[in-house]
PDB file of C-alpha atoms and ligand atoms in Angstrom:
ATOM      1  CA  MET A   1      59.198  30.120-110.009  1.00 91.00           C
ATOM      2  CA  ASN A   2      57.216  32.840-111.619  1.00 93.00           C
ATOM      3  CA  ALA A   3      59.793  34.613-113.751  1.00 98.00           C
ATOM      4  CA  ILE A   4      63.255  35.398-114.662  1.00 98.00           C
ATOM      5  CA  VAL A   5      64.152  38.972-114.268  1.00 98.00           C
ATOM      6  CA  TYR A   6      67.597  40.335-115.787  1.00 98.00           C
ATOM      7  CA  THR A   7      69.612  43.361-116.072  1.00 98.00           C
ATOM      8  CA  SER A   8      72.122  43.537-118.886  1.00 98.00           C
ATOM      9  CA  ARG A   9      74.308  46.377-120.138  1.00 97.00           C
ATOM     10  CA  THR A  10      75.965  44.996-123.186  1.00 98.00           C
ATOM     11  CA  GLY A  11      73.569  41.709-123.914  1.00 98.00           C
ATOM     12  CA  PHE A  12      75.432  38.775-122.513  1.00 98.00           C
ATOM     13  CA  THR A  13      73.172  38.305-119.575  1.00 98.00           C
ATOM     14  CA  LYS A  14      70.100  38.880-121.741  1.00 98.00           C
ATOM     15  CA  ARG A  15      71.194  36.107-123.878  1.00 98.00           C
ATOM     16  CA  TYR A  16      71.664  33.745-120.869  1.00 98.00           C
ATOM     17  CA  ALA A  17      68.261  34.887-119.616  1.00 98.00           C
ATOM     18  CA  GLN A  18      66.739  34.028-123.052  1.00 98.00           C
ATOM     19  CA  LEU A  19      68.333  30.760-123.142  1.00 98.00           C
ATOM     20  CA  LEU A  20      67.406  29.914-119.617  1.00 98.00           C
ATOM     21  CA  ALA A  21      63.859  30.740-120.430  1.00 98.00           C
ATOM     22  CA  LYS A  22      63.764  28.500-123.420  1.00 98.00           C
ATOM     23  CA  ARG A  23      65.271  25.703-121.563  1.00 97.00           C
ATOM     24  CA  THR A  24      62.879  25.927-118.612  1.00 97.00           C
ATOM     25  CA  GLY A  25      59.843  27.205-119.933  1.00 97.00           C
ATOM     26  CA  VAL A  26      59.749  30.252-117.405  1.00 98.00           C
ATOM     27  CA  SER A  27      59.415  33.504-118.991  1.00 98.00           C
ATOM     28  CA  ALA A  28      62.336  36.280-118.924  1.00 98.00           C
ATOM     29  CA  TYR A  29      61.667  39.773-118.399  1.00 98.00           C
ATOM     30  CA  SER A  30      64.081  42.704-118.589  1.00 98.00           C
ATOM     31  CA  TRP A  31      63.754  44.969-115.321  1.00 97.00           C
ATOM     32  CA  LYS A  32      61.563  47.216-117.463  1.00 97.00           C
ATOM     33  CA  GLU A  33      59.512  44.609-118.592  1.00 98.00           C
ATOM     34  CA  ALA A  34      59.001  43.105-115.157  1.00 97.00           C
ATOM     35  CA  ALA A  35      58.162  46.391-113.517  1.00 95.00           C
ATOM     36  CA  GLU A  36      55.210  46.746-115.952  1.00 96.00           C
ATOM     37  CA  ARG A  37      53.962  43.136-115.834  1.00 96.00           C
ATOM     38  CA  LEU A  38      55.236  41.037-112.976  1.00 97.00           C
ATOM     39  CA  PRO A  39      53.195  41.742-109.699  1.00 97.00           C
ATOM     40  CA  ARG A  40      55.304  42.789-106.565  1.00 97.00           C
ATOM     41  CA  GLY A  41      56.268  39.981-104.217  1.00 96.00           C
ATOM     42  CA  SER A  42      56.386  37.339-107.202  1.00 97.00           C
ATOM     43  CA  GLU A  43      58.988  34.644-106.837  1.00 97.00           C
ATOM     44  CA  ILE A  44      61.959  35.194-109.334  1.00 98.00           C
ATOM     45  CA  PHE A  45      65.278  33.991-110.529  1.00 98.00           C
ATOM     46  CA  TYR A  46      67.419  37.088-110.843  1.00 98.00           C
ATOM     47  CA  MET A  47      70.179  37.380-113.302  1.00 98.00           C
ATOM     48  CA  GLY A  48      72.490  40.542-113.271  1.00 97.00           C
ATOM     49  CA  TRP A  49      75.947  41.544-114.669  1.00 97.00           C
ATOM     50  CA  LEU A  50      78.857  42.371-112.312  1.00 95.00           C
ATOM     51  CA  MET A  51      80.284  45.765-112.156  1.00 94.00           C
ATOM     52  CA  ALA A  52      83.211  46.389-109.762  1.00 90.00           C
ATOM     53  CA  GLY A  53      82.218  43.542-107.740  1.00 90.00           C
ATOM     54  CA  SER A  54      78.304  44.205-107.247  1.00 92.00           C
ATOM     55  CA  VAL A  55      75.595  42.504-109.074  1.00 94.00           C
ATOM     56  CA  GLN A  56      73.645  45.400-111.005  1.00 96.00           C
ATOM     57  CA  GLY A  57      70.028  45.690-110.284  1.00 96.00           C
ATOM     58  CA  LEU A  58      69.918  42.924-107.581  1.00 95.00           C
ATOM     59  CA  GLY A  59      69.113  45.429-104.907  1.00 93.00           C
ATOM     60  CA  ARG A  60      66.073  46.760-106.466  1.00 95.00           C
ATOM     61  CA  ALA A  61      65.050  43.233-107.390  1.00 96.00           C
ATOM     62  CA  MET A  62      65.051  42.189-103.744  1.00 95.00           C
ATOM     63  CA  ASP A  63      62.911  45.131-102.698  1.00 94.00           C
ATOM     64  CA  ARG A  64      60.333  44.249-105.347  1.00 96.00           C
ATOM     65  CA  TYR A  65      60.390  40.581-105.696  1.00 97.00           C
ATOM     66  CA  THR A  66      60.947  37.202-103.784  1.00 97.00           C
ATOM     67  CA  VAL A  67      64.474  36.501-105.100  1.00 97.00           C
ATOM     68  CA  ARG A  68      64.661  32.641-104.838  1.00 97.00           C
ATOM     69  CA  GLY A  69      68.044  32.471-106.644  1.00 97.00           C
ATOM     70  CA  ALA A  70      70.415  34.433-108.673  1.00 97.00           C
ATOM     71  CA  ALA A  71      72.971  34.235-111.381  1.00 97.00           C
ATOM     72  CA  ILE A  72      75.823  36.534-111.617  1.00 96.00           C
ATOM     73  CA  VAL A  73      77.393  37.360-114.981  1.00 97.00           C
ATOM     74  CA  GLY A  74      80.803  38.571-115.095  1.00 96.00           C
ATOM     75  CA  ILE A  75      84.111  38.440-117.040  1.00 95.00           C
ATOM     76  CA  SER A  76      86.409  36.473-114.520  1.00 90.00           C
ATOM     77  CA  PRO A  77      86.651  32.770-114.981  1.00 88.00           C
ATOM     78  CA  ALA A  78      86.485  32.185-111.453  1.00 86.00           C
ATOM     79  CA  GLY A  79      83.722  34.425-110.497  1.00 87.00           C
ATOM     80  CA  ASN A  80      84.216  37.257-107.831  1.00 85.00           C
ATOM     81  CA  GLY A  81      82.206  39.932-105.731  1.00 85.00           C
ATOM     82  CA  ASP A  82      80.928  39.714-102.380  1.00 84.00           C
ATOM     83  CA  LEU A  83      77.718  37.850-103.024  1.00 88.00           C
ATOM     84  CA  TRP A  84      79.693  35.147-104.906  1.00 89.00           C
ATOM     85  CA  THR A  85      82.208  34.935-102.176  1.00 87.00           C
ATOM     86  CA  GLU A  86      79.766  34.616 -99.514  1.00 86.00           C
ATOM     87  CA  ALA A  87      77.759  32.147-101.706  1.00 89.00           C
ATOM     88  CA  LYS A  88      80.811  30.067-102.280  1.00 87.00           C
ATOM     89  CA  ILE A  89      81.578  29.741 -98.664  1.00 86.00           C
ATOM     90  CA  ASN A  90      78.062  28.354 -97.948  1.00 87.00           C
ATOM     91  CA  GLY A  91      78.238  25.863-100.881  1.00 88.00           C
ATOM     92  CA  GLY A  92      76.529  27.968-103.430  1.00 91.00           C
ATOM     93  CA  VAL A  93      73.802  29.484-101.173  1.00 92.00           C
ATOM     94  CA  SER A  94      73.619  33.103-100.013  1.00 89.00           C
ATOM     95  CA  ASP A  95      73.314  33.648 -96.233  1.00 84.00           C
ATOM     96  CA  GLY A  96      69.271  34.007 -96.868  1.00 87.00           C
ATOM     97  CA  GLY A  97      69.250  30.492 -98.461  1.00 91.00           C
ATOM     98  CA  GLY A  98      68.838  31.560-102.049  1.00 94.00           C
ATOM     99  CA  ARG A  99      70.817  29.805-104.425  1.00 96.00           C
ATOM    100  CA  VAL A 100      73.515  31.732-106.372  1.00 96.00           C
ATOM    101  CA  PHE A 101      75.356  30.798-109.468  1.00 96.00           C
ATOM    102  CA  TYR A 102      78.132  32.349-111.473  1.00 96.00           C
ATOM    103  CA  LEU A 103      78.320  32.646-115.367  1.00 97.00           C
ATOM    104  CA  ARG A 104      80.934  33.971-117.504  1.00 97.00           C
ATOM    105  CA  GLY A 105      79.477  36.555-119.956  1.00 98.00           C
ATOM    106  CA  GLY A 106      81.952  38.439-122.233  1.00 97.00           C
ATOM    107  CA  TYR A 107      83.463  41.769-123.055  1.00 97.00           C
ATOM    108  CA  ALA A 108      81.738  44.112-125.862  1.00 97.00           C
ATOM    109  CA  PRO A 109      83.849  47.353-125.385  1.00 96.00           C
ATOM    110  CA  GLU A 110      82.102  48.975-128.483  1.00 96.00           C
ATOM    111  CA  LYS A 111      78.627  48.706-126.564  1.00 97.00           C
ATOM    112  CA  LEU A 112      80.035  50.523-123.562  1.00 97.00           C
ATOM    113  CA  GLY A 113      80.273  54.196-122.810  1.00 96.00           C
ATOM    114  CA  TRP A 114      83.566  55.984-122.602  1.00 96.00           C
ATOM    115  CA  PHE A 115      83.786  55.884-118.851  1.00 96.00           C
ATOM    116  CA  GLN A 116      82.885  52.159-118.404  1.00 95.00           C
ATOM    117  CA  ARG A 117      85.312  51.062-121.331  1.00 95.00           C
ATOM    118  CA  PHE A 118      88.100  53.242-119.587  1.00 95.00           C
ATOM    119  CA  LEU A 119      87.370  51.220-116.240  1.00 94.00           C
ATOM    120  CA  MET A 120      87.714  47.996-118.129  1.00 94.00           C
ATOM    121  CA  ARG A 121      90.758  49.155-120.083  1.00 94.00           C
ATOM    122  CA  ARG A 122      92.372  49.873-116.466  1.00 94.00           C
ATOM    123  CA  MET A 123      91.417  46.450-115.267  1.00 92.00           C
ATOM    124  CA  GLY A 124      92.470  44.823-118.318  1.00 95.00           C
ATOM    125  CA  ALA A 125      96.024  46.559-118.550  1.00 96.00           C
ATOM    126  CA  SER A 126      97.334  45.031-115.257  1.00 93.00           C
ATOM    127  CA  VAL A 127      96.168  41.579-116.654  1.00 93.00           C
ATOM    128  CA  ILE A 128      97.957  42.004-119.963  1.00 96.00           C
ATOM    129  CA  LYS A 129     100.925  43.227-118.299  1.00 96.00           C
ATOM    130  CA  LYS A 130     101.178  40.216-116.239  1.00 95.00           C
ATOM    131  CA  VAL A 131     100.702  37.734-118.952  1.00 95.00           C
ATOM    132  CA  GLU A 132     103.361  39.481-121.258  1.00 95.00           C
ATOM    133  CA  ALA A 133     105.663  39.514-118.392  1.00 97.00           C
ATOM    134  CA  LYS A 134     105.336  35.754-118.082  1.00 96.00           C
ATOM    135  CA  GLY A 135     105.911  34.985-121.697  1.00 94.00           C
ATOM    136  CA  SER A 136     105.693  31.570-122.423  1.00 94.00           C
ATOM    137  CA  ALA A 137     105.141  30.636-118.961  1.00 96.00           C
ATOM    138  CA  ALA A 138     101.493  32.274-118.859  1.00 95.00           C
ATOM    139  CA  THR A 139      98.830  29.519-118.891  1.00 95.00           C
ATOM    140  CA  ALA A 140      96.355  29.006-121.712  1.00 94.00           C
ATOM    141  CA  ASP A 141      93.647  30.590-119.446  1.00 92.00           C
ATOM    142  CA  GLU A 142      95.766  33.619-118.556  1.00 93.00           C
ATOM    143  CA  ARG A 143      96.234  34.258-122.245  1.00 95.00           C
ATOM    144  CA  GLU A 144      92.622  33.962-123.146  1.00 94.00           C
ATOM    145  CA  MET A 145      91.980  36.528-120.540  1.00 95.00           C
ATOM    146  CA  ALA A 146      94.504  38.969-121.913  1.00 96.00           C
ATOM    147  CA  ALA A 147      93.087  38.353-125.431  1.00 96.00           C
ATOM    148  CA  LEU A 148      89.471  39.041-124.110  1.00 96.00           C
ATOM    149  CA  PHE A 149      90.745  42.442-122.553  1.00 96.00           C
ATOM    150  CA  ARG A 150      92.635  43.512-125.642  1.00 95.00           C
ATOM    151  CA  SER A 151      89.979  42.912-128.226  1.00 93.00           C
ATOM    152  CA  GLY A 152      86.624  41.839-126.322  1.00 96.00           C
ATOM    153  CA  GLY A 153      85.023  38.343-126.833  1.00 97.00           C
ATOM    154  CA  ASP A 154      82.023  36.032-126.184  1.00 97.00           C
ATOM    155  CA  CYS A 155      82.046  33.478-123.481  1.00 97.00           C
ATOM    156  CA  VAL A 156      78.384  32.632-123.318  1.00 98.00           C
ATOM    157  CA  ARG A 157      77.934  28.865-123.465  1.00 97.00           C
ATOM    158  CA  GLU A 158      74.517  27.204-123.180  1.00 97.00           C
ATOM    159  CA  GLU A 159      75.965  24.425-121.386  1.00 98.00           C
ATOM    160  CA  ALA A 160      76.878  26.679-118.711  1.00 97.00           C
ATOM    161  CA  LEU A 161      73.073  26.817-117.385  1.00 98.00           C
ATOM    162  CA  GLU A 162      72.801  23.120-117.058  1.00 98.00           C
ATOM    163  CA  GLU A 163      73.285  23.425-113.215  1.00 96.00           C
ATOM    164  CA  ILE A 164      70.853  26.114-113.071  1.00 97.00           C
ATOM    165  CA  ALA A 165      68.171  24.229-115.252  1.00 98.00           C
ATOM    166  CA  VAL A 166      68.692  21.393-112.764  1.00 97.00           C
ATOM    167  CA  TRP A 167      67.817  23.663-109.876  1.00 97.00           C
ATOM    168  CA  PHE A 168      64.935  24.962-111.407  1.00 97.00           C
ATOM    169  CA  ALA A 169      63.646  21.314-111.913  1.00 97.00           C
ATOM    170  CA  ASP A 170      64.132  20.630-108.378  1.00 96.00           C
ATOM    171  CA  GLY A 171      61.885  23.344-107.270  1.00 90.00           C
ATOM    172  CA  PRO A 172      59.839  24.742-105.522  1.00 94.00           C
ATOM    173  CA  HIS A 173      62.418  26.450-103.365  1.00 95.00           C
ATOM    174  CA  GLN A 174      62.222  28.261-100.259  1.00 93.00           C
ATOM    175  CA  GLY A 175      65.311  30.224 -99.627  1.00 93.00           C
ATOM    176  CA  MET A 176      65.936  33.764-100.508  1.00 95.00           C
ATOM    177  CA  VAL A 177      68.502  36.041-101.665  1.00 93.00           C
ATOM    178  CA  LYS A 178      68.160  38.720 -99.312  1.00 86.00           C
ATOM    179  CA  ALA A 179      71.037  41.140 -98.767  1.00 71.00           C
ATOM    180  CA  ALA A 180      73.382  42.529-101.479  1.00 59.00           C
ATOM    181  CA  PRO A 181      76.536  42.860 -99.580  1.00 58.00           C
ATOM    182  CA  THR A 182      78.436  46.116-100.417  1.00 60.00           C
ATOM    183  CA  VAL A 183      82.052  46.068-101.801  1.00 58.00           C
ATOM    184  CA  ASP A 184      84.614  48.298-100.648  1.00 54.00           C
ATOM    185  CA  LEU A 185      86.255  49.761-103.767  1.00 52.00           C
TER     186      LEU A 185
HETATM  187  C1  FMN B   1      82.783  49.063-115.509  1.00 87.30           C
HETATM  188  C2  FMN B   1      82.721  47.538-115.519  1.00 87.30           C
HETATM  189  C3  FMN B   1      83.287  46.915-114.445  1.00 87.30           C
HETATM  190  C4  FMN B   1      83.215  45.365-114.449  1.00 87.30           C
HETATM  191  N1  FMN B   1      83.439  44.855-113.328  1.00 87.30           N
HETATM  192  C5  FMN B   1      83.671  43.377-113.299  1.00 87.30           C
HETATM  193  C6  FMN B   1      84.141  42.625-112.218  1.00 87.30           C
HETATM  194  O1  FMN B   1      84.303  43.336-111.091  1.00 87.30           O
HETATM  195  N2  FMN B   1      84.066  41.414-112.218  1.00 87.30           N
HETATM  196  C7  FMN B   1      83.804  40.744-113.364  1.00 87.30           C
HETATM  197  O2  FMN B   1      83.912  39.517-113.155  1.00 87.30           O
HETATM  198  N3  FMN B   1      83.337  41.320-114.388  1.00 87.30           N
HETATM  199  C8  FMN B   1      83.333  42.636-114.456  1.00 87.30           C
HETATM  200  N4  FMN B   1      82.835  43.320-115.679  1.00 87.30           N
HETATM  201  C9  FMN B   1      82.586  42.628-116.840  1.00 87.30           C
HETATM  202  C10 FMN B   1      81.085  42.242-117.018  1.00 87.30           C
HETATM  203  O3  FMN B   1      80.462  41.872-115.825  1.00 87.30           O
HETATM  204  C11 FMN B   1      80.880  41.552-118.116  1.00 87.30           C
HETATM  205  O4  FMN B   1      81.383  42.194-119.373  1.00 87.30           O
HETATM  206  C12 FMN B   1      79.502  40.978-118.407  1.00 87.30           C
HETATM  207  O5  FMN B   1      79.372  39.906-119.206  1.00 87.30           O
HETATM  208  C13 FMN B   1      78.424  42.072-118.707  1.00 87.30           C
HETATM  209  O6  FMN B   1      77.259  41.600-119.162  1.00 87.30           O
HETATM  210  P1  FMN B   1      76.140  42.348-119.821  1.00 87.30           P
HETATM  211  O7  FMN B   1      76.535  42.092-121.323  1.00 87.30           O
HETATM  212  O8  FMN B   1      74.910  41.470-119.677  1.00 87.30           O
HETATM  213  O9  FMN B   1      75.998  43.726-119.645  1.00 87.30           O
HETATM  214  C14 FMN B   1      82.877  44.813-115.640  1.00 87.30           C
HETATM  215  C15 FMN B   1      82.493  45.516-116.868  1.00 87.30           C
HETATM  216  C16 FMN B   1      82.371  46.841-116.817  1.00 87.30           C
HETATM  217  C17 FMN B   1      82.033  47.401-118.079  1.00 87.30           C
END
């Protein structure tokens, strides 16, 4: 693997990329740094945050580099989005054979613009409503999710990178993440 390349809006994916770089010894670059320093076609591991089900920056990363694997960083505990659904069906591998992982980032409303904050508030409102309606029957996970939507929170855990670090050590890998499935909104 030549590099880890990431796209991060509020910093959670960036932290994961930096932790993974420290763990594996493979350099991590933001998209901008990669575009300046990393030759086209380089083999990369891509990390991108999830917005409305699609992995930000993955399309352009696939155009420029050979994406051997990818980590999707979202807020939902279980993972979501078309690429993740596709990979889960295939046992963690995309249709092109690239390995796909899911990591939980966090929610930092103070770092978002008003429109993205508005979208997240809308998404959060239904979760909060559901948890409130359940009252004491709500599970700990559901409560945690509602609290996250209410005031933000950080779910980045270094241990969550364990599986990815093992996969790095098992390389070199041949598969590629090729197509970024589109999501109907
Ligand atoms: C507008 C918007 C839409 C989002 N959509 C999703 C989503 O569909 N699924 C999900 O799990 N997380 C979603 N998130 C949460 C982000 O993926 C999460 O906050 C992530 O950790 C952000 O990473 P970053 O700090 O690297 O930008 C969304 C966030 C925003 C602001």
